Amino acid sequence: MSSIGNKNGFLNIVEGSASDILDKLKKQSSFGEHSILIYPDRYALREVYSRACKLALENNEAVIMLLHYETRNDVLTYLRELDIDVYNYEKKERSLLIIDSAKDYFGSAKDFLFYLKLMNTNASKRNKRGILVLTDVGFHYRISTQTWRGIDSLMEYEEVLPAKPDLNVRILCLYHVKDFDNLKQTGQKEYLLKLHYRRYKINEHNSISKY
């Protein structure tokens, strides 16, 4: 695992394998943080969301998953492979919410933040330690085909969510490396990274997974 800074030695990105990053998230991640993870392919994405979800649920946290490149059925399959009792967490405890962003969308970033505040209050009433939010921002690029302003929408979304939100939540924004590389304007990538409290990147590996 390595930590990479920008030319001013000011912006750090922690790089490593999926298991390295998961271990780092387990040790570092705290409530009240909005972080970013750049991943190379679907294999890495699945490993991250399934194992992060399992750890959070076992830690008495609620989990919200808003994924773009995976359907709800995909997610259920990989959670069950880790022996997660999805029916119990979804239907009985109501501590797991899986949203297929290809079908559902919250609207504006402010709408999403308002929703998080409601969920935060609800989780507190149910004596949950907090909420893990896993959101794949690829849905903004789907929006771009409809409104021609996908990157603007992406930036608005990230700007509304503070790097240190005053909520008992851990937000992890998941970026496929190809989506991240769509940010081509000078300084755009660095600005996006600065909007996040922690920054992680999973290294490429011998995967043949393609979107």
Tab-separated table of C-alpha atoms in Angstrom:
chain	number	residue	atom	x	y	z
A	1	MET	CA	0.000	0.000	0.000
A	2	SER	CA	1.228	3.501	-0.757
A	3	SER	CA	0.251	7.095	-0.055
A	4	ILE	CA	0.620	9.524	-2.932
A	5	GLY	CA	0.719	13.313	-2.600
A	6	ASN	CA	0.343	16.020	-5.210
A	7	LYS	CA	3.259	18.204	-6.310
A	8	ASN	CA	2.707	20.458	-3.293
A	9	GLY	CA	2.754	17.492	-0.918
A	10	PHE	CA	-0.705	18.458	0.247
A	11	LEU	CA	-3.218	16.059	-1.281
A	12	ASN	CA	-2.827	12.385	-0.359
A	13	ILE	CA	-4.385	9.360	-2.015
A	14	VAL	CA	-3.933	5.981	-0.344
A	15	GLU	CA	-3.433	3.259	-2.959
A	16	GLY	CA	-3.455	-0.501	-2.599
A	17	SER	CA	-5.307	-3.721	-3.339
A	18	ALA	CA	-8.997	-4.076	-2.508
A	19	SER	CA	-8.132	-5.961	0.683
A	20	ASP	CA	-5.571	-3.270	1.628
A	21	ILE	CA	-8.135	-0.511	1.195
A	22	LEU	CA	-10.824	-2.417	3.090
A	23	ASP	CA	-8.403	-2.886	5.976
A	24	LYS	CA	-7.584	0.821	5.885
A	25	LEU	CA	-11.267	1.749	5.850
A	26	LYS	CA	-11.900	-0.497	8.842
A	27	LYS	CA	-9.101	1.146	10.838
A	28	GLN	CA	-9.500	4.773	9.717
A	29	SER	CA	-13.099	5.442	8.774
A	30	SER	CA	-15.142	7.291	11.394
A	31	PHE	CA	-18.652	8.700	11.503
A	32	GLY	CA	-18.925	12.221	10.189
A	33	GLU	CA	-16.710	11.565	7.164
A	34	HIS	CA	-17.331	11.865	3.412
A	35	SER	CA	-14.633	9.994	1.494
A	36	ILE	CA	-13.863	8.804	-2.031
A	37	LEU	CA	-12.767	5.436	-3.423
A	38	ILE	CA	-11.663	5.033	-7.042
A	39	TYR	CA	-11.937	1.433	-8.245
A	40	PRO	CA	-10.718	-0.260	-11.466
A	41	ASP	CA	-13.404	-2.837	-12.265
A	42	ARG	CA	-16.490	-4.685	-11.150
A	43	TYR	CA	-14.573	-7.352	-9.234
A	44	ALA	CA	-13.033	-4.721	-6.991
A	45	LEU	CA	-16.372	-2.928	-6.610
A	46	ARG	CA	-18.113	-6.112	-5.496
A	47	GLU	CA	-15.425	-6.978	-2.985
A	48	VAL	CA	-15.598	-3.507	-1.471
A	49	TYR	CA	-19.351	-3.088	-1.170
A	50	SER	CA	-20.056	-6.626	0.031
A	51	ARG	CA	-17.322	-6.733	2.695
A	52	ALA	CA	-17.844	-3.140	3.831
A	53	CYS	CA	-21.555	-3.839	4.159
A	54	LYS	CA	-20.950	-7.016	6.180
A	55	LEU	CA	-18.596	-5.244	8.588
A	56	ALA	CA	-21.021	-2.369	9.097
A	57	LEU	CA	-24.058	-4.562	9.721
A	58	GLU	CA	-22.113	-6.695	12.200
A	59	ASN	CA	-21.098	-3.440	13.914
A	60	ASN	CA	-24.766	-2.505	14.447
A	61	GLU	CA	-24.749	0.138	11.729
A	62	ALA	CA	-27.444	0.777	9.156
A	63	VAL	CA	-26.318	0.579	5.510
A	64	ILE	CA	-27.578	2.495	2.471
A	65	MET	CA	-26.296	1.303	-0.905
A	66	LEU	CA	-26.933	3.414	-4.019
A	67	LEU	CA	-25.169	1.638	-6.861
A	68	HIS	CA	-25.132	2.315	-10.589
A	69	TYR	CA	-23.154	-0.447	-12.269
A	70	GLU	CA	-24.746	-3.196	-10.166
A	71	THR	CA	-28.418	-4.073	-10.058
A	72	ARG	CA	-30.213	-4.879	-6.838
A	73	ASN	CA	-30.115	-8.576	-7.765
A	74	ASP	CA	-26.342	-8.376	-8.302
A	75	VAL	CA	-25.900	-6.886	-4.847
A	76	LEU	CA	-28.124	-9.470	-3.183
A	77	THR	CA	-26.131	-12.272	-4.801
A	78	TYR	CA	-22.779	-11.058	-3.499
A	79	LEU	CA	-24.061	-10.193	-0.037
A	80	ARG	CA	-25.485	-13.687	0.330
A	81	GLU	CA	-22.156	-15.187	-0.743
A	82	LEU	CA	-20.761	-13.660	2.464
A	83	ASP	CA	-23.569	-15.276	4.481
A	84	ILE	CA	-25.327	-11.964	5.114
A	85	ASP	CA	-28.937	-12.569	6.134
A	86	VAL	CA	-30.354	-10.034	3.722
A	87	TYR	CA	-33.999	-10.776	4.562
A	88	ASN	CA	-33.388	-10.175	8.264
A	89	TYR	CA	-31.505	-6.903	7.760
A	90	GLU	CA	-33.880	-5.573	5.086
A	91	LYS	CA	-37.291	-6.707	6.294
A	92	LYS	CA	-36.987	-7.261	10.042
A	93	GLU	CA	-34.289	-4.901	11.285
A	94	ARG	CA	-34.762	-2.420	8.431
A	95	SER	CA	-31.090	-1.572	8.658
A	96	LEU	CA	-30.208	-2.340	5.015
A	97	LEU	CA	-31.473	-0.294	2.069
A	98	ILE	CA	-30.358	-1.227	-1.458
A	99	ILE	CA	-31.297	1.245	-4.171
A	100	ASP	CA	-30.816	0.599	-7.892
A	101	SER	CA	-29.896	4.060	-9.158
A	102	ALA	CA	-30.793	3.046	-12.715
A	103	LYS	CA	-34.416	2.957	-11.515
A	104	ASP	CA	-34.489	5.392	-8.602
A	105	TYR	CA	-32.848	8.753	-8.133
A	106	PHE	CA	-33.119	11.162	-5.225
A	107	GLY	CA	-33.189	14.305	-7.342
A	108	SER	CA	-30.881	17.077	-6.206
A	109	ALA	CA	-27.939	16.736	-3.844
A	110	LYS	CA	-29.891	18.789	-1.308
A	111	ASP	CA	-32.694	16.212	-1.496
A	112	PHE	CA	-30.170	13.473	-0.802
A	113	LEU	CA	-28.686	15.354	2.155
A	114	PHE	CA	-32.179	15.945	3.573
A	115	TYR	CA	-32.883	12.218	3.209
A	116	LEU	CA	-29.647	11.377	5.030
A	117	LYS	CA	-30.660	13.639	7.912
A	118	LEU	CA	-33.985	11.799	8.223
A	119	MET	CA	-32.229	8.428	8.107
A	120	ASN	CA	-29.700	9.617	10.673
A	121	THR	CA	-32.491	10.521	13.092
A	122	ASN	CA	-34.239	7.226	12.453
A	123	ALA	CA	-31.051	5.199	13.007
A	124	SER	CA	-30.425	7.007	16.289
A	125	LYS	CA	-33.933	6.179	17.516
A	126	ARG	CA	-33.255	2.515	16.761
A	127	ASN	CA	-29.977	2.607	18.696
A	128	LYS	CA	-27.808	2.118	15.629
A	129	ARG	CA	-24.193	3.202	15.899
A	130	GLY	CA	-24.535	5.153	12.664
A	131	ILE	CA	-25.000	4.736	8.919
A	132	LEU	CA	-22.632	3.560	6.197
A	133	VAL	CA	-23.555	5.097	2.823
A	134	LEU	CA	-22.054	3.499	-0.281
A	135	THR	CA	-22.910	5.499	-3.386
A	136	ASP	CA	-21.604	4.918	-6.905
A	137	VAL	CA	-21.631	8.291	-8.644
A	138	GLY	CA	-21.807	6.740	-12.113
A	139	PHE	CA	-25.494	7.672	-12.120
A	140	HIS	CA	-24.485	11.280	-12.799
A	141	TYR	CA	-23.132	10.196	-16.170
A	142	ARG	CA	-26.476	8.581	-16.930
A	143	ILE	CA	-28.068	11.930	-16.123
A	144	SER	CA	-25.712	13.605	-18.579
A	145	THR	CA	-27.334	11.763	-21.489
A	146	GLN	CA	-30.671	13.222	-20.416
A	147	THR	CA	-29.774	16.762	-19.360
A	148	TRP	CA	-26.329	17.403	-20.880
A	149	ARG	CA	-24.983	18.466	-17.500
A	150	GLY	CA	-23.791	15.269	-15.854
A	151	ILE	CA	-20.445	16.609	-14.614
A	152	ASP	CA	-22.098	19.778	-13.296
A	153	SER	CA	-24.598	17.556	-11.489
A	154	LEU	CA	-21.736	15.493	-10.085
A	155	MET	CA	-19.910	18.542	-8.752
A	156	GLU	CA	-23.080	19.989	-7.220
A	157	TYR	CA	-23.704	16.677	-5.472
A	158	GLU	CA	-20.186	16.497	-4.041
A	159	GLU	CA	-20.142	20.162	-3.001
A	160	VAL	CA	-23.378	19.879	-1.029
A	161	LEU	CA	-22.058	16.921	0.976
A	162	PRO	CA	-19.437	18.308	3.404
A	163	ALA	CA	-16.145	16.464	3.826
A	164	LYS	CA	-17.004	16.354	7.551
A	165	PRO	CA	-20.820	16.182	7.716
A	166	ASP	CA	-22.433	16.891	11.069
A	167	LEU	CA	-24.202	13.534	10.957
A	168	ASN	CA	-23.497	10.086	12.351
A	169	VAL	CA	-22.768	8.771	8.858
A	170	ARG	CA	-19.821	7.448	6.887
A	171	ILE	CA	-20.254	8.318	3.208
A	172	LEU	CA	-18.057	6.528	0.681
A	173	CYS	CA	-18.368	7.792	-2.908
A	174	LEU	CA	-17.395	5.048	-5.349
A	175	TYR	CA	-15.883	6.128	-8.685
A	176	HIS	CA	-15.074	3.808	-11.540
A	177	VAL	CA	-11.670	4.961	-12.791
A	178	LYS	CA	-13.121	5.642	-16.258
A	179	ASP	CA	-15.737	7.972	-14.781
A	180	PHE	CA	-13.073	9.715	-12.725
A	181	ASP	CA	-10.970	10.137	-15.867
A	182	ASN	CA	-13.910	11.861	-17.593
A	183	LEU	CA	-12.981	14.912	-15.526
A	184	LYS	CA	-10.691	16.524	-18.055
A	185	GLN	CA	-10.739	20.230	-17.198
A	186	THR	CA	-7.596	21.571	-15.534
A	187	GLY	CA	-7.725	21.088	-11.789
A	188	GLN	CA	-11.098	19.311	-11.884
A	189	LYS	CA	-9.849	15.996	-10.496
A	190	GLU	CA	-7.862	17.673	-7.745
A	191	TYR	CA	-10.842	19.829	-6.787
A	192	LEU	CA	-13.064	16.748	-6.570
A	193	LEU	CA	-10.531	14.955	-4.385
A	194	LYS	CA	-10.306	17.970	-2.076
A	195	LEU	CA	-14.050	17.740	-1.450
A	196	HIS	CA	-13.480	14.399	0.322
A	197	TYR	CA	-12.019	13.832	3.774
A	198	ARG	CA	-10.202	10.605	2.871
A	199	ARG	CA	-9.097	9.477	-0.585
A	200	TYR	CA	-8.499	5.887	-1.657
A	201	LYS	CA	-7.674	4.149	-4.922
A	202	ILE	CA	-7.648	0.418	-5.653
A	203	ASN	CA	-4.767	-0.529	-7.944
A	204	GLU	CA	-5.321	-2.265	-11.246
A	205	HIS	CA	-4.927	-6.038	-11.110
A	206	ASN	CA	-5.188	-8.979	-13.472
A	207	SER	CA	-8.911	-8.610	-13.977
A	208	ILE	CA	-10.668	-9.075	-17.303
A	209	SER	CA	-13.881	-7.461	-16.111
A	210	LYS	CA	-15.097	-4.748	-18.487
A	211	TYR	CA	-18.138	-2.471	-18.463
